[in-house]
């Protein structure tokens, strides 16, 4: 669906945009959501200008378990290490689908009173949204298809692929998946 080169080009543009929207002299705390956002976060922050004071941290949230359908259950499995009160925080997520994960996370983060809270997603399945979530930066709007690669997985598989691919799935059979 999206090649390594296309993703790279878009991520450079996102990094530039985020940097230009960030108050000079402020620390920017970039919080990646494990495991899906690891490659995206690492490429994104390395495209940010050296004069920007960038810090990174990670959170893990349960969402889909092993299937391609949402369980509707969201909980924090691993929290960030630092206090974010008064900080400029950017949440980096691989994909927004229903919005359940990000909306839960945003509420949890807002309660910690950061000075500023922004969200950045690589992929947005806009038509699937059920929760209203403010997405400040988006790499690509994609149609309703299950995608893998560049950090995104299907049952733990295919995260390591450099490009983003669509998975084909036989009706009702979670194990019968393959790359399109
Ligand atoms: P949401 O809570 O429905 O917005 O789903 C967001 C989470 O579901 C993401 O963090 C992903 O882990 C997972 N997810 C949603 N769609 C896909 C997909 O197409 N491929 C891989 N993971 C997905
Ligand atoms: Mg995820």
JSON list of C-alpha atoms and ligand atoms in Angstrom, two decimals:
[
{"chain": "A", "resi": 1, "resn": "UNK", "atom": "CA", "xyz": [0.00, 0.00, 0.00]},
{"chain": "A", "resi": 2, "resn": "UNK", "atom": "CA", "xyz": [2.77, 2.46, 0.97]},
{"chain": "A", "resi": 3, "resn": "UNK", "atom": "CA", "xyz": [6.40, 2.00, -0.05]},
{"chain": "A", "resi": 4, "resn": "UNK", "atom": "CA", "xyz": [9.40, 2.66, 2.16]},
{"chain": "A", "resi": 5, "resn": "UNK", "atom": "CA", "xyz": [10.27, 5.69, 0.00]},
{"chain": "A", "resi": 6, "resn": "UNK", "atom": "CA", "xyz": [6.77, 7.18, 0.20]},
{"chain": "A", "resi": 7, "resn": "UNK", "atom": "CA", "xyz": [6.72, 6.72, 3.98]},
{"chain": "A", "resi": 8, "resn": "UNK", "atom": "CA", "xyz": [10.18, 8.28, 4.33]},
{"chain": "A", "resi": 9, "resn": "UNK", "atom": "CA", "xyz": [9.20, 11.33, 2.28]},
{"chain": "A", "resi": 10, "resn": "UNK", "atom": "CA", "xyz": [6.02, 11.90, 4.27]},
{"chain": "A", "resi": 11, "resn": "UNK", "atom": "CA", "xyz": [7.77, 11.40, 7.63]},
{"chain": "A", "resi": 12, "resn": "UNK", "atom": "CA", "xyz": [10.38, 14.05, 6.74]},
{"chain": "A", "resi": 13, "resn": "UNK", "atom": "CA", "xyz": [7.54, 16.49, 6.03]},
{"chain": "A", "resi": 14, "resn": "UNK", "atom": "CA", "xyz": [5.76, 15.60, 9.29]},
{"chain": "A", "resi": 15, "resn": "UNK", "atom": "CA", "xyz": [8.96, 16.08, 11.32]},
{"chain": "A", "resi": 16, "resn": "UNK", "atom": "CA", "xyz": [9.48, 19.50, 9.75]},
{"chain": "A", "resi": 17, "resn": "UNK", "atom": "CA", "xyz": [5.88, 20.52, 10.42]},
{"chain": "A", "resi": 18, "resn": "UNK", "atom": "CA", "xyz": [5.99, 19.36, 14.06]},
{"chain": "A", "resi": 19, "resn": "UNK", "atom": "CA", "xyz": [9.30, 21.17, 14.61]},
{"chain": "A", "resi": 20, "resn": "UNK", "atom": "CA", "xyz": [7.97, 24.41, 13.13]},
{"chain": "A", "resi": 21, "resn": "UNK", "atom": "CA", "xyz": [4.85, 24.19, 15.35]},
{"chain": "A", "resi": 22, "resn": "UNK", "atom": "CA", "xyz": [6.99, 23.68, 18.46]},
{"chain": "A", "resi": 23, "resn": "UNK", "atom": "CA", "xyz": [7.94, 26.62, 20.66]},
{"chain": "A", "resi": 24, "resn": "UNK", "atom": "CA", "xyz": [11.75, 27.05, 20.40]},
{"chain": "A", "resi": 25, "resn": "UNK", "atom": "CA", "xyz": [13.41, 26.51, 23.77]},
{"chain": "A", "resi": 26, "resn": "UNK", "atom": "CA", "xyz": [10.74, 24.04, 24.95]},
{"chain": "A", "resi": 27, "resn": "UNK", "atom": "CA", "xyz": [11.50, 20.36, 25.46]},
{"chain": "A", "resi": 28, "resn": "UNK", "atom": "CA", "xyz": [9.38, 18.16, 23.24]},
{"chain": "A", "resi": 29, "resn": "UNK", "atom": "CA", "xyz": [8.53, 14.84, 24.87]},
{"chain": "A", "resi": 30, "resn": "UNK", "atom": "CA", "xyz": [7.69, 12.32, 22.16]},
{"chain": "A", "resi": 31, "resn": "UNK", "atom": "CA", "xyz": [5.76, 9.35, 23.56]},
{"chain": "A", "resi": 32, "resn": "UNK", "atom": "CA", "xyz": [5.60, 6.29, 21.33]},
{"chain": "A", "resi": 33, "resn": "UNK", "atom": "CA", "xyz": [2.94, 3.65, 21.73]},
{"chain": "A", "resi": 34, "resn": "UNK", "atom": "CA", "xyz": [4.53, 0.19, 21.74]},
{"chain": "A", "resi": 35, "resn": "UNK", "atom": "CA", "xyz": [4.99, -1.94, 19.78]},
{"chain": "A", "resi": 36, "resn": "UNK", "atom": "CA", "xyz": [3.51, -0.54, 16.59]},
{"chain": "A", "resi": 37, "resn": "UNK", "atom": "CA", "xyz": [5.01, 2.96, 16.72]},
{"chain": "A", "resi": 38, "resn": "UNK", "atom": "CA", "xyz": [8.67, 2.01, 17.27]},
{"chain": "A", "resi": 39, "resn": "UNK", "atom": "CA", "xyz": [9.92, 2.41, 13.71]},
{"chain": "A", "resi": 40, "resn": "UNK", "atom": "CA", "xyz": [7.74, 5.42, 13.00]},
{"chain": "A", "resi": 41, "resn": "UNK", "atom": "CA", "xyz": [8.89, 7.22, 16.16]},
{"chain": "A", "resi": 42, "resn": "UNK", "atom": "CA", "xyz": [12.54, 6.42, 15.55]},
{"chain": "A", "resi": 43, "resn": "UNK", "atom": "CA", "xyz": [12.41, 7.72, 11.97]},
{"chain": "A", "resi": 44, "resn": "UNK", "atom": "CA", "xyz": [10.29, 10.75, 12.92]},
{"chain": "A", "resi": 45, "resn": "UNK", "atom": "CA", "xyz": [12.52, 12.06, 15.73]},
{"chain": "A", "resi": 46, "resn": "UNK", "atom": "CA", "xyz": [15.67, 11.56, 13.68]},
{"chain": "A", "resi": 47, "resn": "UNK", "atom": "CA", "xyz": [14.24, 13.89, 11.03]},
{"chain": "A", "resi": 48, "resn": "UNK", "atom": "CA", "xyz": [13.70, 16.65, 13.61]},
{"chain": "A", "resi": 49, "resn": "UNK", "atom": "CA", "xyz": [16.27, 19.48, 13.65]},
{"chain": "A", "resi": 50, "resn": "UNK", "atom": "CA", "xyz": [19.16, 19.09, 16.15]},
{"chain": "A", "resi": 51, "resn": "UNK", "atom": "CA", "xyz": [18.33, 22.42, 17.84]},
{"chain": "A", "resi": 52, "resn": "UNK", "atom": "CA", "xyz": [14.96, 21.06, 18.99]},
{"chain": "A", "resi": 53, "resn": "UNK", "atom": "CA", "xyz": [15.24, 19.58, 22.50]},
{"chain": "A", "resi": 54, "resn": "UNK", "atom": "CA", "xyz": [13.62, 16.19, 21.84]},
{"chain": "A", "resi": 55, "resn": "UNK", "atom": "CA", "xyz": [13.12, 13.52, 24.53]},
{"chain": "A", "resi": 56, "resn": "UNK", "atom": "CA", "xyz": [11.54, 10.13, 23.95]},
{"chain": "A", "resi": 57, "resn": "UNK", "atom": "CA", "xyz": [9.56, 7.71, 26.08]},
{"chain": "A", "resi": 58, "resn": "UNK", "atom": "CA", "xyz": [7.22, 4.77, 25.47]},
{"chain": "A", "resi": 59, "resn": "UNK", "atom": "CA", "xyz": [3.90, 3.43, 26.62]},
{"chain": "A", "resi": 60, "resn": "UNK", "atom": "CA", "xyz": [2.22, 0.12, 25.93]},
{"chain": "A", "resi": 61, "resn": "UNK", "atom": "CA", "xyz": [-1.53, -0.26, 25.68]},
{"chain": "A", "resi": 62, "resn": "UNK", "atom": "CA", "xyz": [-3.56, -3.37, 25.10]},
{"chain": "A", "resi": 63, "resn": "UNK", "atom": "CA", "xyz": [-5.96, -3.14, 22.18]},
{"chain": "A", "resi": 64, "resn": "UNK", "atom": "CA", "xyz": [-6.46, -5.93, 19.70]},
{"chain": "A", "resi": 65, "resn": "UNK", "atom": "CA", "xyz": [-4.98, -9.06, 21.25]},
{"chain": "A", "resi": 66, "resn": "UNK", "atom": "CA", "xyz": [-4.20, -11.49, 18.49]},
{"chain": "A", "resi": 67, "resn": "UNK", "atom": "CA", "xyz": [-6.98, -10.85, 16.05]},
{"chain": "A", "resi": 68, "resn": "UNK", "atom": "CA", "xyz": [-7.80, -8.17, 13.50]},
{"chain": "A", "resi": 69, "resn": "UNK", "atom": "CA", "xyz": [-10.98, -7.18, 15.40]},
{"chain": "A", "resi": 70, "resn": "UNK", "atom": "CA", "xyz": [-10.99, -4.74, 18.33]},
{"chain": "A", "resi": 71, "resn": "UNK", "atom": "CA", "xyz": [-11.62, -6.31, 21.73]},
{"chain": "A", "resi": 72, "resn": "UNK", "atom": "CA", "xyz": [-12.92, -2.93, 22.95]},
{"chain": "A", "resi": 73, "resn": "UNK", "atom": "CA", "xyz": [-10.70, -3.33, 26.00]},
{"chain": "A", "resi": 74, "resn": "UNK", "atom": "CA", "xyz": [-8.02, -0.68, 26.49]},
{"chain": "A", "resi": 75, "resn": "UNK", "atom": "CA", "xyz": [-5.55, -0.59, 29.37]},
{"chain": "A", "resi": 76, "resn": "UNK", "atom": "CA", "xyz": [-2.04, 0.71, 30.11]},
{"chain": "A", "resi": 77, "resn": "UNK", "atom": "CA", "xyz": [0.41, -2.18, 30.29]},
{"chain": "A", "resi": 78, "resn": "UNK", "atom": "CA", "xyz": [3.57, -0.06, 30.46]},
{"chain": "A", "resi": 79, "resn": "UNK", "atom": "CA", "xyz": [3.64, 3.59, 31.50]},
{"chain": "A", "resi": 80, "resn": "UNK", "atom": "CA", "xyz": [6.13, 6.38, 30.69]},
{"chain": "A", "resi": 81, "resn": "UNK", "atom": "CA", "xyz": [8.92, 6.96, 33.18]},
{"chain": "A", "resi": 82, "resn": "UNK", "atom": "CA", "xyz": [8.64, 10.73, 33.64]},
{"chain": "A", "resi": 83, "resn": "UNK", "atom": "CA", "xyz": [6.18, 13.30, 34.96]},
{"chain": "A", "resi": 84, "resn": "UNK", "atom": "CA", "xyz": [4.55, 15.26, 32.09]},
{"chain": "A", "resi": 85, "resn": "UNK", "atom": "CA", "xyz": [3.01, 18.11, 34.08]},
{"chain": "A", "resi": 86, "resn": "UNK", "atom": "CA", "xyz": [3.76, 21.40, 32.29]},
{"chain": "A", "resi": 87, "resn": "UNK", "atom": "CA", "xyz": [5.47, 19.62, 29.39]},
{"chain": "A", "resi": 88, "resn": "UNK", "atom": "CA", "xyz": [4.97, 19.76, 25.63]},
{"chain": "A", "resi": 89, "resn": "UNK", "atom": "CA", "xyz": [3.93, 16.18, 24.78]},
{"chain": "A", "resi": 90, "resn": "UNK", "atom": "CA", "xyz": [3.51, 14.53, 21.40]},
{"chain": "A", "resi": 91, "resn": "UNK", "atom": "CA", "xyz": [1.86, 11.10, 21.33]},
{"chain": "A", "resi": 92, "resn": "UNK", "atom": "CA", "xyz": [3.02, 8.99, 18.41]},
{"chain": "A", "resi": 93, "resn": "UNK", "atom": "CA", "xyz": [0.83, 6.09, 17.31]},
{"chain": "A", "resi": 94, "resn": "UNK", "atom": "CA", "xyz": [1.07, 3.78, 14.31]},
{"chain": "A", "resi": 95, "resn": "UNK", "atom": "CA", "xyz": [-2.58, 3.83, 13.28]},
{"chain": "A", "resi": 96, "resn": "UNK", "atom": "CA", "xyz": [-5.93, 5.22, 14.36]},
{"chain": "A", "resi": 97, "resn": "UNK", "atom": "CA", "xyz": [-8.91, 3.03, 13.57]},
{"chain": "A", "resi": 98, "resn": "UNK", "atom": "CA", "xyz": [-12.02, 3.39, 15.80]},
{"chain": "A", "resi": 99, "resn": "UNK", "atom": "CA", "xyz": [-10.13, 5.93, 17.93]},
{"chain": "A", "resi": 100, "resn": "UNK", "atom": "CA", "xyz": [-10.79, 3.98, 21.12]},
{"chain": "A", "resi": 101, "resn": "UNK", "atom": "CA", "xyz": [-7.11, 3.56, 21.98]},
{"chain": "A", "resi": 102, "resn": "UNK", "atom": "CA", "xyz": [-6.10, 7.18, 21.37]},
{"chain": "A", "resi": 103, "resn": "UNK", "atom": "CA", "xyz": [-9.16, 8.69, 23.05]},
{"chain": "A", "resi": 104, "resn": "UNK", "atom": "CA", "xyz": [-8.55, 6.63, 26.18]},
{"chain": "A", "resi": 105, "resn": "UNK", "atom": "CA", "xyz": [-4.88, 7.53, 26.13]},
{"chain": "A", "resi": 106, "resn": "UNK", "atom": "CA", "xyz": [-5.57, 11.25, 25.59]},
{"chain": "A", "resi": 107, "resn": "UNK", "atom": "CA", "xyz": [-7.89, 11.31, 28.62]},
{"chain": "A", "resi": 108, "resn": "UNK", "atom": "CA", "xyz": [-5.30, 9.54, 30.75]},
{"chain": "A", "resi": 109, "resn": "UNK", "atom": "CA", "xyz": [-2.57, 11.96, 29.60]},
{"chain": "A", "resi": 110, "resn": "UNK", "atom": "CA", "xyz": [-4.70, 15.12, 29.97]},
{"chain": "A", "resi": 111, "resn": "UNK", "atom": "CA", "xyz": [-5.34, 14.21, 33.62]},
{"chain": "A", "resi": 112, "resn": "UNK", "atom": "CA", "xyz": [-1.57, 14.58, 34.15]},
{"chain": "A", "resi": 113, "resn": "UNK", "atom": "CA", "xyz": [-1.79, 18.24, 33.08]},
{"chain": "A", "resi": 114, "resn": "UNK", "atom": "CA", "xyz": [0.78, 18.64, 30.31]},
{"chain": "A", "resi": 115, "resn": "UNK", "atom": "CA", "xyz": [1.24, 22.22, 28.99]},
{"chain": "A", "resi": 116, "resn": "UNK", "atom": "CA", "xyz": [0.45, 20.97, 25.50]},
{"chain": "A", "resi": 117, "resn": "UNK", "atom": "CA", "xyz": [-0.72, 17.61, 24.16]},
{"chain": "A", "resi": 118, "resn": "UNK", "atom": "CA", "xyz": [-0.55, 16.75, 20.46]},
{"chain": "A", "resi": 119, "resn": "UNK", "atom": "CA", "xyz": [-1.08, 13.52, 18.56]},
{"chain": "A", "resi": 120, "resn": "UNK", "atom": "CA", "xyz": [0.70, 12.18, 15.52]},
{"chain": "A", "resi": 121, "resn": "UNK", "atom": "CA", "xyz": [-0.38, 9.04, 13.68]},
{"chain": "A", "resi": 122, "resn": "UNK", "atom": "CA", "xyz": [1.22, 7.44, 10.66]},
{"chain": "A", "resi": 123, "resn": "UNK", "atom": "CA", "xyz": [-2.03, 6.01, 9.31]},
{"chain": "A", "resi": 124, "resn": "UNK", "atom": "CA", "xyz": [-5.66, 7.05, 9.71]},
{"chain": "A", "resi": 125, "resn": "UNK", "atom": "CA", "xyz": [-8.58, 4.77, 8.79]},
{"chain": "A", "resi": 126, "resn": "UNK", "atom": "CA", "xyz": [-10.89, 7.75, 8.94]},
{"chain": "A", "resi": 127, "resn": "UNK", "atom": "CA", "xyz": [-14.11, 6.00, 7.89]},
{"chain": "A", "resi": 128, "resn": "UNK", "atom": "CA", "xyz": [-13.87, 3.55, 10.83]},
{"chain": "A", "resi": 129, "resn": "UNK", "atom": "CA", "xyz": [-13.84, 6.24, 13.54]},
{"chain": "A", "resi": 130, "resn": "UNK", "atom": "CA", "xyz": [-16.36, 5.87, 16.38]},
{"chain": "A", "resi": 131, "resn": "UNK", "atom": "CA", "xyz": [-14.63, 8.14, 18.95]},
{"chain": "A", "resi": 132, "resn": "UNK", "atom": "CA", "xyz": [-13.95, 11.83, 18.39]},
{"chain": "A", "resi": 133, "resn": "UNK", "atom": "CA", "xyz": [-10.18, 12.24, 18.67]},
{"chain": "A", "resi": 134, "resn": "UNK", "atom": "CA", "xyz": [-8.09, 15.24, 17.68]},
{"chain": "A", "resi": 135, "resn": "UNK", "atom": "CA", "xyz": [-5.33, 14.05, 15.34]},
{"chain": "A", "resi": 136, "resn": "UNK", "atom": "CA", "xyz": [-2.84, 16.90, 14.91]},
{"chain": "A", "resi": 137, "resn": "UNK", "atom": "CA", "xyz": [-0.51, 15.21, 12.44]},
{"chain": "A", "resi": 138, "resn": "UNK", "atom": "CA", "xyz": [-1.32, 12.35, 10.10]},
{"chain": "A", "resi": 139, "resn": "UNK", "atom": "CA", "xyz": [0.98, 10.60, 7.65]},
{"chain": "A", "resi": 140, "resn": "UNK", "atom": "CA", "xyz": [-1.61, 8.99, 5.38]},
{"chain": "A", "resi": 141, "resn": "UNK", "atom": "CA", "xyz": [-5.38, 8.58, 5.29]},
{"chain": "A", "resi": 142, "resn": "UNK", "atom": "CA", "xyz": [-6.06, 4.98, 4.24]},
{"chain": "A", "resi": 143, "resn": "UNK", "atom": "CA", "xyz": [-9.20, 3.02, 3.33]},
{"chain": "A", "resi": 144, "resn": "UNK", "atom": "CA", "xyz": [-10.69, 0.37, 5.61]},
{"chain": "A", "resi": 145, "resn": "UNK", "atom": "CA", "xyz": [-8.21, -2.49, 5.15]},
{"chain": "A", "resi": 146, "resn": "UNK", "atom": "CA", "xyz": [-6.06, -4.37, 7.65]},
{"chain": "A", "resi": 147, "resn": "UNK", "atom": "CA", "xyz": [-2.45, -3.33, 7.12]},
{"chain": "A", "resi": 148, "resn": "UNK", "atom": "CA", "xyz": [0.91, -4.63, 8.34]},
{"chain": "A", "resi": 149, "resn": "UNK", "atom": "CA", "xyz": [4.58, -3.71, 8.15]},
{"chain": "A", "resi": 150, "resn": "UNK", "atom": "CA", "xyz": [6.69, -0.80, 9.37]},
{"chain": "A", "resi": 151, "resn": "UNK", "atom": "CA", "xyz": [5.74, -1.71, 12.96]},
{"chain": "A", "resi": 152, "resn": "UNK", "atom": "CA", "xyz": [2.16, -2.78, 12.32]},
{"chain": "A", "resi": 153, "resn": "UNK", "atom": "CA", "xyz": [1.36, -6.42, 12.94]},
{"chain": "A", "resi": 154, "resn": "UNK", "atom": "CA", "xyz": [-1.23, -9.09, 12.51]},
{"chain": "A", "resi": 155, "resn": "UNK", "atom": "CA", "xyz": [-1.03, -11.44, 15.50]},
{"chain": "A", "resi": 156, "resn": "UNK", "atom": "CA", "xyz": [2.58, -10.35, 16.09]},
{"chain": "A", "resi": 157, "resn": "UNK", "atom": "CA", "xyz": [3.61, -11.07, 12.51]},
{"chain": "A", "resi": 158, "resn": "UNK", "atom": "CA", "xyz": [5.04, -8.80, 9.77]},
{"chain": "A", "resi": 159, "resn": "UNK", "atom": "CA", "xyz": [6.11, -5.84, 11.93]},
{"chain": "A", "resi": 160, "resn": "UNK", "atom": "CA", "xyz": [9.61, -5.94, 10.47]},
{"chain": "A", "resi": 161, "resn": "UNK", "atom": "CA", "xyz": [8.58, -5.30, 6.86]},
{"chain": "A", "resi": 162, "resn": "UNK", "atom": "CA", "xyz": [9.91, -1.99, 5.50]},
{"chain": "A", "resi": 163, "resn": "UNK", "atom": "CA", "xyz": [6.79, -1.12, 3.52]},
{"chain": "A", "resi": 164, "resn": "UNK", "atom": "CA", "xyz": [3.10, -1.14, 4.48]},
{"chain": "A", "resi": 165, "resn": "UNK", "atom": "CA", "xyz": [1.05, -3.99, 3.02]},
{"chain": "A", "resi": 166, "resn": "UNK", "atom": "CA", "xyz": [-2.61, -4.96, 3.04]},
{"chain": "A", "resi": 167, "resn": "UNK", "atom": "CA", "xyz": [-3.52, -8.30, 4.62]},
{"chain": "A", "resi": 168, "resn": "UNK", "atom": "CA", "xyz": [-6.11, -10.47, 2.97]},
{"chain": "A", "resi": 169, "resn": "UNK", "atom": "CA", "xyz": [-8.34, -12.37, 5.33]},
{"chain": "A", "resi": 170, "resn": "UNK", "atom": "CA", "xyz": [-10.81, -15.15, 4.72]},
{"chain": "A", "resi": 171, "resn": "UNK", "atom": "CA", "xyz": [-14.22, -14.41, 6.27]},
{"chain": "A", "resi": 172, "resn": "UNK", "atom": "CA", "xyz": [-14.38, -15.54, 9.92]},
{"chain": "A", "resi": 173, "resn": "UNK", "atom": "CA", "xyz": [-10.99, -17.26, 9.86]},
{"chain": "A", "resi": 174, "resn": "UNK", "atom": "CA", "xyz": [-8.46, -15.31, 11.92]},
{"chain": "A", "resi": 175, "resn": "UNK", "atom": "CA", "xyz": [-5.59, -17.64, 11.04]},
{"chain": "A", "resi": 176, "resn": "UNK", "atom": "CA", "xyz": [-6.14, -17.60, 7.29]},
{"chain": "A", "resi": 177, "resn": "UNK", "atom": "CA", "xyz": [-4.30, -14.35, 6.55]},
{"chain": "A", "resi": 178, "resn": "UNK", "atom": "CA", "xyz": [-1.74, -13.51, 3.91]},
{"chain": "A", "resi": 179, "resn": "UNK", "atom": "CA", "xyz": [-0.13, -10.44, 2.32]},
{"chain": "A", "resi": 180, "resn": "UNK", "atom": "CA", "xyz": [-1.94, -9.04, -0.69]},
{"chain": "B", "resi": 1, "resn": "LIG", "atom": "P1", "xyz": [-8.39, 1.83, 17.58]},
{"chain": "B", "resi": 1, "resn": "LIG", "atom": "O1", "xyz": [-8.37, 1.80, 19.07]},
{"chain": "B", "resi": 1, "resn": "LIG", "atom": "O2", "xyz": [-9.58, 1.12, 17.02]},
{"chain": "B", "resi": 1, "resn": "LIG", "atom": "O3", "xyz": [-8.23, 3.22, 17.02]},
{"chain": "B", "resi": 1, "resn": "LIG", "atom": "O4", "xyz": [-7.19, 0.96, 17.08]},
{"chain": "B", "resi": 1, "resn": "LIG", "atom": "C1", "xyz": [-5.88, 1.37, 17.19]},
{"chain": "B", "resi": 1, "resn": "LIG", "atom": "C2", "xyz": [-4.96, 0.20, 17.40]},
{"chain": "B", "resi": 1, "resn": "LIG", "atom": "O5", "xyz": [-5.44, -0.97, 16.74]},
{"chain": "B", "resi": 1, "resn": "LIG", "atom": "C3", "xyz": [-3.61, 0.50, 16.80]},
{"chain": "B", "resi": 1, "resn": "LIG", "atom": "O6", "xyz": [-2.73, 0.95, 17.78]},
{"chain": "B", "resi": 1, "resn": "LIG", "atom": "C4", "xyz": [-3.17, -0.83, 16.25]},
{"chain": "B", "resi": 1, "resn": "LIG", "atom": "O7", "xyz": [-2.43, -1.51, 17.22]},
{"chain": "B", "resi": 1, "resn": "LIG", "atom": "C5", "xyz": [-4.43, -1.61, 16.00]},
{"chain": "B", "resi": 1, "resn": "LIG", "atom": "N1", "xyz": [-4.83, -1.59, 14.57]},
{"chain": "B", "resi": 1, "resn": "LIG", "atom": "C6", "xyz": [-5.91, -1.01, 14.01]},
{"chain": "B", "resi": 1, "resn": "LIG", "atom": "N2", "xyz": [-5.95, -1.21, 12.70]},
{"chain": "B", "resi": 1, "resn": "LIG", "atom": "C7", "xyz": [-4.85, -1.93, 12.40]},
{"chain": "B", "resi": 1, "resn": "LIG", "atom": "C8", "xyz": [-4.32, -2.44, 11.16]},
{"chain": "B", "resi": 1, "resn": "LIG", "atom": "O8", "xyz": [-4.85, -2.27, 10.06]},
{"chain": "B", "resi": 1, "resn": "LIG", "atom": "N3", "xyz": [-3.16, -3.13, 11.27]},
{"chain": "B", "resi": 1, "resn": "LIG", "atom": "C9", "xyz": [-2.52, -3.34, 12.45]},
{"chain": "B", "resi": 1, "resn": "LIG", "atom": "N4", "xyz": [-2.97, -2.87, 13.61]},
{"chain": "B", "resi": 1, "resn": "LIG", "atom": "C10", "xyz": [-4.13, -2.17, 13.59]},
{"chain": "B", "resi": 2, "resn": "LIG", "atom": "MG1", "xyz": [-1.03, -0.08, 18.45]}
]
